[in-house]
Amino acid sequence: MGQRIASPSKKVLQRFAALILENADQLALLETIDMGKPISDSRLIDVPGSAKCINFYAEAVDKISDEIAPTDPSAVAMVVREPLGVIGAVVPWNFPLMMASWKLGPALATGNSVVLKPAEQSSLTAIRIAQLAVDAGLPAGVLQVVPGMGETAGQAIGMHMDVDMVAFTGSTEVGKYFMQYSGKSNLKRVSLECGGKTPHIILPDCPDLDKAASAVAWGIFFNQGEVCNAGSRLLVHEDIRDDFIARVAKVAAGIQPGDPLAAGTKMGAMVDETQTDRVLGYIEAGRAEGASIALGGNRVMTESGGYYIEPTIFSNVDNSMKIAQEEIFGPVLSTITFKNVEEAVAIANDTIYGLAGALWTRDVSTAHKVARQIKAGVVWVNCFDAGDITTPFGGFKQSGFGRDKSLHAMEKYTDLKLIWLQLD
Ligand code: NAP
Ligand code: MG
């Protein structure tokens, strides 16, 4: 990546990461005030995770080289990667700082400028880190933050003739708009990290039912269920359903909503009234379609004036129901039973989404086979939501395309150029 001589130096990005950590308390507070997640999550997950991400790409700057193709010796064919130019990064409100960092790290490290549009509910940390980037030595204008509504600021980025690529995280619906904006403007490149309806499969030979129940509960109730890869569909073998739901409910009892600013809170508030109504609407739809509630189902703590929904479990869902097909983006788990592995895989794949999947089994061949059969960007075996900045993240099908995290994320912010030098 020779052109990265024009990119911000490794040191600038390293300082940027260091400044994020130095300002961790403030950034965590801004994030929690903005979108309602527990302050301990903001402080222990979002902020350090964002700094780690920026630092990973800072370190990558001087560790990747271009290629010389193995042509006939009469030529030197250099295959080089060049930055695209101006990247529009459009991100959602559920992990505002983290989603921004997943775009900023690789986009800046490959030598691009970035125009970042945070979600209108959650612009504070985006604005603050742009200041920190300047303090770290990033030249003025290389990172710009444009807060505003999606229909105006987001669309303007999508339609702009001088934006070379849009890196989007958000809903599948809005992701499709960005494909249209690209077609109607300059054919800008688009990468999409969209929604999900992750199947979390518990096979009868699950090695540890309590461990799995804990993973299922945290997999859907973490971050108030406002997680793109949330394990929102529990696929459990029919013989162990009741016992397993009881185990999940026991864990969920310890994940009740509370004041996001209190240190011990494990589940915070929904981002806003619109999202609260949307989630309650889905709970109503589940009831109307005949699903039974095994746990929760209500808005709580109304006296606080905040938007809190308790962990909710539907016990007898059919995969054709709305609550099994549509992304709820809230603390609502839909339980679906199956009779054998083949049926579990068929149900898992019966969705427009393909962001993630998980299965619990002690049989190593089942693990390998099912992991290959699930159409999703990541499959977890005997764990949930495991990952690292070194591993790629992104979806199959209508969960989008392109990957965040890992060295692979750098590819989409560059174009390949061939320079063929004829020697004789
Ligand atoms: P969203 O409504 O799709 O919005 C995402 C971003 O797009 C926001 O900045 C939004 O701006 C903007 N936007 C909205 N309408 C637009 C339009 N017509 N033209 C251009 N831009 C527009 O998603 P969200 O409600 O913020 O977040 C929840 C969704 O994000 C879920 O579907 C979730 O699965 C997905 N998500 C995916 C991942 C992943 O990595 N796959 C990660 C996190 C979240 P405003 O909000 O300011 O209007
Ligand atoms: Mg929005």
Coordinates of C-alpha atoms and ligand atoms in Angstrom, one line a residue:
M1 CA 0.0 0.0 0.0
G2 CA 2.6 2.5 -1.2
Q3 CA 0.2 5.4 -1.4
R4 CA -0.2 5.4 2.3
I5 CA 2.7 7.8 2.4
A6 CA -0.1 10.3 2.1
S7 CA -2.1 8.6 4.9
P8 CA -2.0 9.8 8.5
S9 CA 1.1 8.4 10.1
K10 CA 1.0 5.4 12.4
K11 CA 1.9 7.7 15.2
V12 CA -1.1 10.0 14.7
L13 CA -3.5 7.1 14.9
Q14 CA -1.7 5.6 17.9
R15 CA -2.0 9.0 19.7
F16 CA -5.7 9.1 18.6
A17 CA -6.2 5.7 20.3
A18 CA -4.3 6.8 23.4
L19 CA -6.4 10.0 23.7
I20 CA -9.6 7.9 23.5
L21 CA -8.4 6.0 26.5
E22 CA -7.2 9.1 28.3
N23 CA -10.7 10.5 27.9
A24 CA -12.5 7.2 28.7
D25 CA -14.6 8.5 31.6
Q26 CA -15.9 11.4 29.6
L27 CA -16.6 9.4 26.5
A28 CA -18.3 6.7 28.4
L29 CA -20.5 9.3 30.1
L30 CA -21.4 10.9 26.8
E31 CA -22.3 7.5 25.3
T32 CA -24.5 6.5 28.1
I33 CA -26.3 9.9 28.4
D34 CA -26.9 9.8 24.6
M35 CA -28.2 6.3 24.1
G36 CA -29.0 4.7 27.5
K37 CA -26.6 1.8 27.7
P38 CA -25.2 0.9 31.2
I39 CA -22.2 3.1 32.1
S40 CA -20.1 0.1 33.1
D41 CA -20.6 -1.3 29.5
S42 CA -19.7 2.1 28.0
R43 CA -16.6 2.3 30.2
L44 CA -15.4 -1.3 30.0
I45 CA -16.5 -2.4 26.5
D46 CA -17.3 0.5 24.1
V47 CA -14.5 2.9 24.9
P48 CA -11.6 0.5 25.3
G49 CA -12.8 -1.5 22.3
S50 CA -12.8 1.6 20.2
A51 CA -9.3 2.5 21.2
K52 CA -8.1 -1.0 20.6
C53 CA -9.6 -0.9 17.1
I54 CA -8.0 2.4 16.2
N55 CA -4.7 1.1 17.6
F56 CA -4.9 -2.2 15.6
Y57 CA -5.2 -0.2 12.3
A58 CA -2.4 2.2 13.4
E59 CA -0.2 -0.9 13.8
A60 CA -1.3 -2.3 10.5
V61 CA -0.1 0.8 8.5
D62 CA 3.5 -0.4 8.2
K63 CA 2.8 -4.2 8.0
I64 CA 1.1 -4.6 4.7
S65 CA 2.9 -4.6 1.4
D66 CA 1.7 -4.5 -2.2
E67 CA 2.4 -7.4 -4.7
I68 CA 4.5 -8.1 -7.6
A69 CA 2.7 -10.6 -9.9
P70 CA 4.6 -13.7 -11.1
T71 CA 4.6 -12.7 -14.8
D72 CA 7.1 -13.3 -17.5
P73 CA 10.5 -11.8 -16.6
S74 CA 10.2 -9.3 -19.4
A75 CA 7.8 -7.2 -17.3
V76 CA 7.4 -6.0 -13.7
A77 CA 3.7 -6.1 -12.8
M78 CA 3.0 -4.3 -9.6
V79 CA -0.4 -4.8 -8.0
V80 CA -0.9 -1.9 -5.7
R81 CA -3.8 -0.7 -3.5
E82 CA -4.7 3.0 -3.5
P83 CA -7.0 4.9 -1.2
L84 CA -10.4 5.7 -2.6
G85 CA -10.5 9.3 -1.5
V86 CA -13.5 10.4 0.6
I87 CA -15.3 7.9 2.7
G88 CA -18.8 8.6 4.0
A89 CA -19.3 6.6 7.2
V90 CA -23.0 6.4 8.3
V91 CA -23.5 4.7 11.6
P92 CA -26.3 3.7 14.0
W93 CA -27.1 4.5 17.7
N94 CA -26.6 1.1 19.4
F95 CA -22.8 1.2 19.6
P96 CA -22.1 4.8 18.4
L97 CA -18.4 5.0 19.2
M98 CA -17.5 1.4 18.4
M99 CA -19.3 1.4 15.0
A100 CA -17.6 4.8 14.1
S101 CA -14.2 3.3 15.1
W102 CA -14.7 0.2 13.0
K103 CA -15.0 2.5 10.0
L104 CA -12.4 5.2 11.0
G105 CA -9.6 2.8 11.8
P106 CA -9.2 1.1 8.5
A107 CA -10.4 4.0 6.4
L108 CA -7.9 6.4 7.8
A109 CA -5.1 3.8 7.9
T110 CA -5.5 3.2 4.2
G111 CA -5.1 7.0 3.5
N112 CA -8.6 8.2 3.0
S113 CA -10.6 11.2 4.4
V114 CA -13.8 10.5 6.3
V115 CA -17.1 12.3 6.6
L116 CA -18.8 10.6 9.6
K117 CA -22.6 10.8 10.1
P118 CA -23.6 9.5 13.5
A119 CA -27.3 8.6 14.2
E120 CA -29.3 11.6 15.2
Q121 CA -29.9 10.0 18.7
S122 CA -26.2 9.6 19.4
S123 CA -23.9 12.2 18.0
L124 CA -21.9 13.3 21.1
T125 CA -19.1 10.8 21.1
A126 CA -18.6 11.2 17.3
I127 CA -18.1 15.0 17.8
R128 CA -15.8 14.5 20.8
I129 CA -13.5 12.0 19.1
A130 CA -13.2 14.2 16.0
Q131 CA -11.7 16.8 18.4
L132 CA -9.4 14.1 19.8
A133 CA -8.3 13.2 16.3
V134 CA -7.2 16.7 15.6
D135 CA -5.5 16.9 19.0
A136 CA -3.6 13.7 18.0
G137 CA -2.3 15.4 14.9
L138 CA -4.8 14.4 12.2
P139 CA -4.7 17.2 9.6
A140 CA -7.8 19.4 9.8
G141 CA -10.5 18.2 7.5
V142 CA -9.4 14.6 7.2
L143 CA -12.1 13.6 9.6
Q144 CA -15.3 15.6 9.5
V145 CA -18.5 14.9 11.5
V146 CA -21.8 15.8 10.0
P147 CA -24.6 15.3 12.5
G148 CA -28.1 15.4 11.2
M149 CA -31.1 13.3 10.1
G150 CA -30.7 10.4 7.8
E151 CA -33.2 11.7 5.2
T152 CA -31.1 14.9 4.9
A153 CA -27.5 14.5 6.0
G154 CA -27.4 10.7 5.3
Q155 CA -28.9 11.0 1.9
A156 CA -26.6 14.0 1.0
I157 CA -23.6 11.7 1.7
G158 CA -25.2 8.9 -0.3
M159 CA -25.9 11.1 -3.3
H160 CA -22.7 13.2 -3.2
M161 CA -20.7 13.2 -6.4
D162 CA -17.4 13.6 -4.5
V163 CA -17.9 10.9 -1.9
D164 CA -16.1 7.8 -3.3
M165 CA -17.4 5.1 -0.9
V166 CA -20.0 4.8 1.8
A167 CA -19.4 2.5 4.7
F168 CA -22.8 1.9 6.4
T169 CA -24.0 0.2 9.5
G170 CA -27.7 0.2 10.2
S171 CA -30.9 -1.4 9.1
T172 CA -31.3 -3.4 5.9
E173 CA -34.0 -1.0 4.8
V174 CA -31.7 2.0 4.9
G175 CA -28.8 -0.1 3.5
K176 CA -30.9 -0.6 0.4
Y177 CA -31.3 3.2 0.0
F178 CA -27.5 3.5 -0.1
M179 CA -27.4 1.1 -3.0
Q180 CA -30.0 3.3 -4.8
Y181 CA -28.1 6.5 -3.9
S182 CA -25.0 5.0 -5.5
G183 CA -26.8 4.0 -8.7
K184 CA -28.4 7.5 -9.0
S185 CA -25.1 9.4 -8.4
N186 CA -21.5 8.4 -9.1
L187 CA -21.5 4.6 -8.5
K188 CA -19.7 5.1 -5.3
R189 CA -18.6 1.9 -3.6
V190 CA -20.9 0.8 -0.8
S191 CA -20.3 -1.6 2.1
L192 CA -23.3 -2.6 4.3
E193 CA -23.5 -4.0 7.8
C194 CA -27.2 -4.4 8.3
G195 CA -29.6 -6.2 10.5
G196 CA -29.9 -9.8 11.7
K197 CA -32.1 -12.4 13.2
T198 CA -29.4 -14.7 14.7
P199 CA -30.4 -18.3 15.4
H200 CA -28.9 -19.7 18.7
I201 CA -29.2 -23.5 18.4
I202 CA -29.1 -25.7 21.5
L203 CA -28.7 -29.4 20.5
P204 CA -29.6 -32.1 23.0
D205 CA -25.9 -33.0 23.5
C206 CA -25.1 -29.4 24.6
P207 CA -22.0 -29.8 26.8
D208 CA -23.2 -27.4 29.5
L209 CA -26.8 -26.3 29.7
D210 CA -26.2 -23.6 32.3
K211 CA -23.4 -22.1 30.4
A212 CA -25.5 -22.2 27.2
A213 CA -28.5 -20.6 29.1
S214 CA -26.3 -17.8 30.3
A215 CA -24.9 -17.2 26.7
V216 CA -28.5 -17.2 25.4
A217 CA -29.7 -14.7 28.0
W218 CA -26.7 -12.4 27.6
G219 CA -26.9 -12.9 23.8
I220 CA -30.3 -11.3 23.6
F221 CA -30.5 -9.0 26.7
F222 CA -27.0 -7.4 26.4
N223 CA -27.2 -3.7 25.4
Q224 CA -31.0 -3.9 25.8
G225 CA -31.2 -6.3 22.9
E226 CA -30.1 -3.4 20.6
V227 CA -27.5 -5.5 19.0
C228 CA -27.4 -6.4 15.3
N229 CA -26.1 -9.9 15.9
A230 CA -28.3 -10.4 19.0
G231 CA -29.3 -14.1 19.4
S232 CA -33.0 -13.2 19.0
R233 CA -34.1 -16.7 17.9
L234 CA -33.6 -19.5 20.4
L235 CA -33.7 -22.8 18.5
V236 CA -33.9 -25.6 21.1
H237 CA -34.6 -29.3 20.8
E238 CA -38.2 -30.0 21.8
D239 CA -37.2 -32.5 24.5
I240 CA -35.3 -29.9 26.6
R241 CA -37.3 -26.7 25.8
D242 CA -39.1 -26.2 29.1
D243 CA -36.0 -27.0 31.2
F244 CA -33.8 -24.8 29.1
I245 CA -36.2 -21.8 29.1
A246 CA -36.3 -22.0 32.9
R247 CA -32.5 -21.8 33.0
V248 CA -32.5 -18.8 30.7
A249 CA -35.2 -17.1 32.8
K250 CA -33.1 -17.6 35.9
V251 CA -30.2 -15.8 34.3
A252 CA -32.5 -13.1 32.9
A253 CA -33.7 -12.4 36.5
G254 CA -30.3 -10.9 37.1
I255 CA -30.4 -8.7 34.0
Q256 CA -33.3 -6.4 34.9
P257 CA -33.3 -2.8 33.6
G258 CA -32.0 0.0 35.8
D259 CA -30.6 3.5 35.8
P260 CA -28.0 3.6 33.1
L261 CA -25.7 5.8 35.1
A262 CA -25.7 3.5 38.2
A263 CA -22.5 1.5 38.4
G264 CA -24.2 -1.9 39.0
T265 CA -26.7 -1.6 36.2
K266 CA -26.5 -4.5 33.7
M267 CA -29.3 -3.4 31.3
G268 CA -30.1 0.2 30.6
A269 CA -32.8 2.2 28.8
M270 CA -34.1 1.8 25.3
V271 CA -32.6 4.6 23.0
D272 CA -35.8 6.5 22.7
E273 CA -39.6 6.5 22.6
T274 CA -39.9 5.4 19.0
Q275 CA -37.7 2.3 19.6
T276 CA -39.6 1.6 22.8
D277 CA -43.0 1.7 21.0
R278 CA -41.5 -0.5 18.2
V279 CA -40.4 -3.2 20.6
L280 CA -43.7 -3.1 22.5
G281 CA -45.5 -3.4 19.2
Y282 CA -43.6 -6.6 18.4
I283 CA -44.4 -8.0 21.8
E284 CA -48.1 -7.3 21.1
A285 CA -47.7 -8.9 17.6
G286 CA -46.3 -12.0 19.2
R287 CA -49.2 -12.3 21.5
A288 CA -51.7 -11.7 18.7
E289 CA -50.1 -14.5 16.6
G290 CA -50.6 -16.9 19.5
A291 CA -47.1 -17.0 21.1
S292 CA -47.0 -17.4 24.9
I293 CA -44.9 -15.2 27.1
A294 CA -42.7 -17.2 29.5
L295 CA -41.0 -14.1 31.0
G296 CA -41.5 -10.3 31.0
G297 CA -43.4 -8.7 28.2
N298 CA -43.8 -5.2 29.8
R299 CA -42.5 -1.7 29.8
V300 CA -41.3 -1.1 33.4
M301 CA -40.0 1.8 35.6
T302 CA -42.4 4.2 34.0
E303 CA -42.3 6.4 37.1
S304 CA -38.7 7.2 36.2
G305 CA -39.9 8.9 33.0
G306 CA -37.4 6.6 31.1
Y307 CA -37.9 3.9 28.5
Y308 CA -37.3 0.5 30.0
I309 CA -38.5 -2.9 28.8
E310 CA -37.9 -6.0 30.8
P311 CA -36.3 -9.1 29.4
T312 CA -39.0 -10.9 27.5
I313 CA -39.1 -14.6 26.4
F314 CA -41.7 -16.1 24.0
S315 CA -41.8 -19.9 24.5
N316 CA -43.7 -21.3 21.6
V317 CA -42.9 -19.4 18.4
D318 CA -43.3 -20.6 14.9
N319 CA -40.5 -19.4 12.6
S320 CA -43.1 -17.9 10.2
M321 CA -44.3 -15.5 12.8
K322 CA -43.4 -11.8 12.7
I323 CA -41.4 -12.0 15.9
A324 CA -39.2 -14.8 14.3
Q325 CA -38.8 -13.1 10.9
E326 CA -38.4 -9.4 11.7
E327 CA -35.6 -7.7 13.6
I328 CA -37.0 -6.4 16.8
F329 CA -33.9 -4.8 18.1
G330 CA -35.0 -5.1 21.8
P331 CA -34.8 -7.5 24.7
V332 CA -37.2 -10.1 23.1
L333 CA -36.3 -13.7 22.7
S334 CA -38.4 -16.0 20.4
T335 CA -38.1 -19.7 21.2
I336 CA -38.6 -22.2 18.4
T337 CA -38.3 -26.0 18.8
F338 CA -36.9 -28.6 16.4
K339 CA -36.8 -32.4 16.3
N340 CA -33.4 -33.0 14.6
V341 CA -30.3 -31.2 13.4
E342 CA -31.5 -31.0 9.8
E343 CA -34.7 -29.2 10.9
A344 CA -32.6 -26.9 13.1
V345 CA -30.5 -25.9 10.2
A346 CA -33.5 -25.4 7.9
I347 CA -35.1 -23.1 10.5
A348 CA -31.9 -21.3 11.2
N349 CA -31.5 -20.5 7.4
D350 CA -35.2 -19.6 6.9
T351 CA -34.6 -15.8 7.2
I352 CA -33.6 -13.0 4.9
Y353 CA -30.7 -12.3 7.3
G354 CA -27.3 -14.0 7.6
L355 CA -25.2 -12.0 10.1
A356 CA -24.5 -14.7 12.7
G357 CA -25.4 -18.1 14.1
A358 CA -24.5 -20.2 17.1
L359 CA -24.7 -23.8 18.1
W360 CA -24.0 -25.8 21.2
T361 CA -23.0 -29.5 20.8
R362 CA -20.3 -31.7 22.2
D363 CA -20.0 -33.6 18.8
V364 CA -17.1 -32.2 16.8
S365 CA -18.4 -33.5 13.4
T366 CA -21.9 -32.0 14.0
A367 CA -20.1 -28.7 15.0
H368 CA -18.1 -28.6 11.7
K369 CA -21.1 -29.7 9.5
V370 CA -23.6 -27.3 11.0
A371 CA -21.2 -24.4 11.1
R372 CA -20.7 -24.8 7.3
Q373 CA -24.5 -25.2 6.7
I374 CA -25.5 -22.0 8.4
K375 CA -25.6 -19.1 6.0
A376 CA -24.0 -16.4 8.1
G377 CA -20.9 -14.3 8.4
V378 CA -20.0 -15.8 11.7
V379 CA -20.9 -19.1 13.5
W380 CA -20.1 -19.5 17.1
V381 CA -19.7 -23.0 18.5
N382 CA -20.2 -23.5 22.3
C383 CA -20.0 -19.7 22.9
F384 CA -21.8 -16.6 21.7
D385 CA -20.7 -13.2 20.4
A386 CA -17.0 -14.1 20.7
G387 CA -14.7 -12.1 18.6
D388 CA -11.6 -10.0 18.4
I389 CA -10.4 -7.0 16.4
T390 CA -8.2 -9.6 14.4
T391 CA -11.4 -11.4 13.2
P392 CA -13.7 -10.2 10.4
F393 CA -17.4 -9.2 11.1
G394 CA -20.2 -8.8 8.7
G395 CA -23.1 -10.5 7.0
F396 CA -24.3 -12.9 4.3
K397 CA -27.7 -12.4 2.4
Q398 CA -29.6 -9.2 3.4
S399 CA -27.4 -8.6 6.4
G400 CA -25.1 -6.9 3.9
F401 CA -21.7 -7.3 2.5
G402 CA -18.2 -6.2 3.2
R403 CA -16.4 -6.8 6.5
D404 CA -15.5 -4.6 9.5
K405 CA -12.6 -5.5 11.8
S406 CA -9.5 -7.5 10.9
L407 CA -7.0 -6.7 8.1
H408 CA -9.8 -7.7 5.6
A409 CA -11.6 -4.4 6.5
M410 CA -8.9 -2.4 4.8
E411 CA -9.6 -3.9 1.4
K412 CA -12.9 -2.1 0.9
Y413 CA -11.3 1.4 1.4
T414 CA -8.9 0.8 -1.4
D415 CA -9.0 0.1 -5.1
L416 CA -6.5 -2.3 -6.8
K417 CA -4.3 -0.8 -9.5
L418 CA -2.0 -2.7 -11.9
I419 CA 1.1 -1.0 -13.0
W420 CA 2.7 -3.1 -15.8
L421 CA 6.2 -2.0 -16.6
Q422 CA 7.5 -3.5 -19.8
L423 CA 11.3 -4.1 -19.6
D424 CA 12.0 -5.0 -23.2
Ligands
NAP1 P1 -31.0 3.0 10.6 O1 -32.3 3.6 10.9 O2 -30.8 2.2 9.4 O3 -30.0 4.2 10.6 C1 -28.6 4.0 10.4 C2 -28.0 5.3 9.9 O4 -28.6 5.6 8.7 C3 -28.3 6.5 10.9 O5 -27.2 7.3 10.9 C4 -29.5 7.1 10.2 O6 -29.6 8.5 10.5 C5 -29.1 6.9 8.7 N1 -30.3 7.0 7.9 C6 -31.6 6.7 8.2 N2 -32.4 6.9 7.2 C7 -31.7 7.3 6.1 C8 -31.9 7.6 4.8 N3 -33.2 7.6 4.3 N4 -30.9 8.0 4.0 C9 -29.6 8.0 4.5 N5 -29.3 7.7 5.8 C10 -30.3 7.3 6.6 O7 -30.5 2.1 11.9 P2 -30.6 2.5 13.4 O8 -32.1 2.5 13.8 O9 -29.8 3.7 13.7 O10 -29.9 1.2 14.0 C11 -30.5 0.0 14.1 C12 -30.2 -0.9 12.9 O11 -28.8 -1.0 12.7 C13 -30.6 -2.3 13.1 O12 -31.3 -2.8 12.0 C14 -29.3 -3.1 13.4 O13 -29.4 -4.4 13.0 C15 -28.4 -2.3 12.5 N6 -27.0 -2.6 13.0 C16 -26.2 -3.4 12.3 C17 -24.9 -3.6 12.7 C18 -24.0 -4.5 12.0 O14 -22.8 -4.5 12.1 N7 -24.5 -5.4 11.1 C19 -24.4 -3.0 13.9 C20 -25.3 -2.2 14.6 C21 -26.6 -2.0 14.1 P3 -30.7 9.1 11.6 O15 -30.9 8.0 12.6 O16 -29.9 10.2 12.2 O17 -31.9 9.5 10.9
MG2 MG -32.6 6.4 13.0

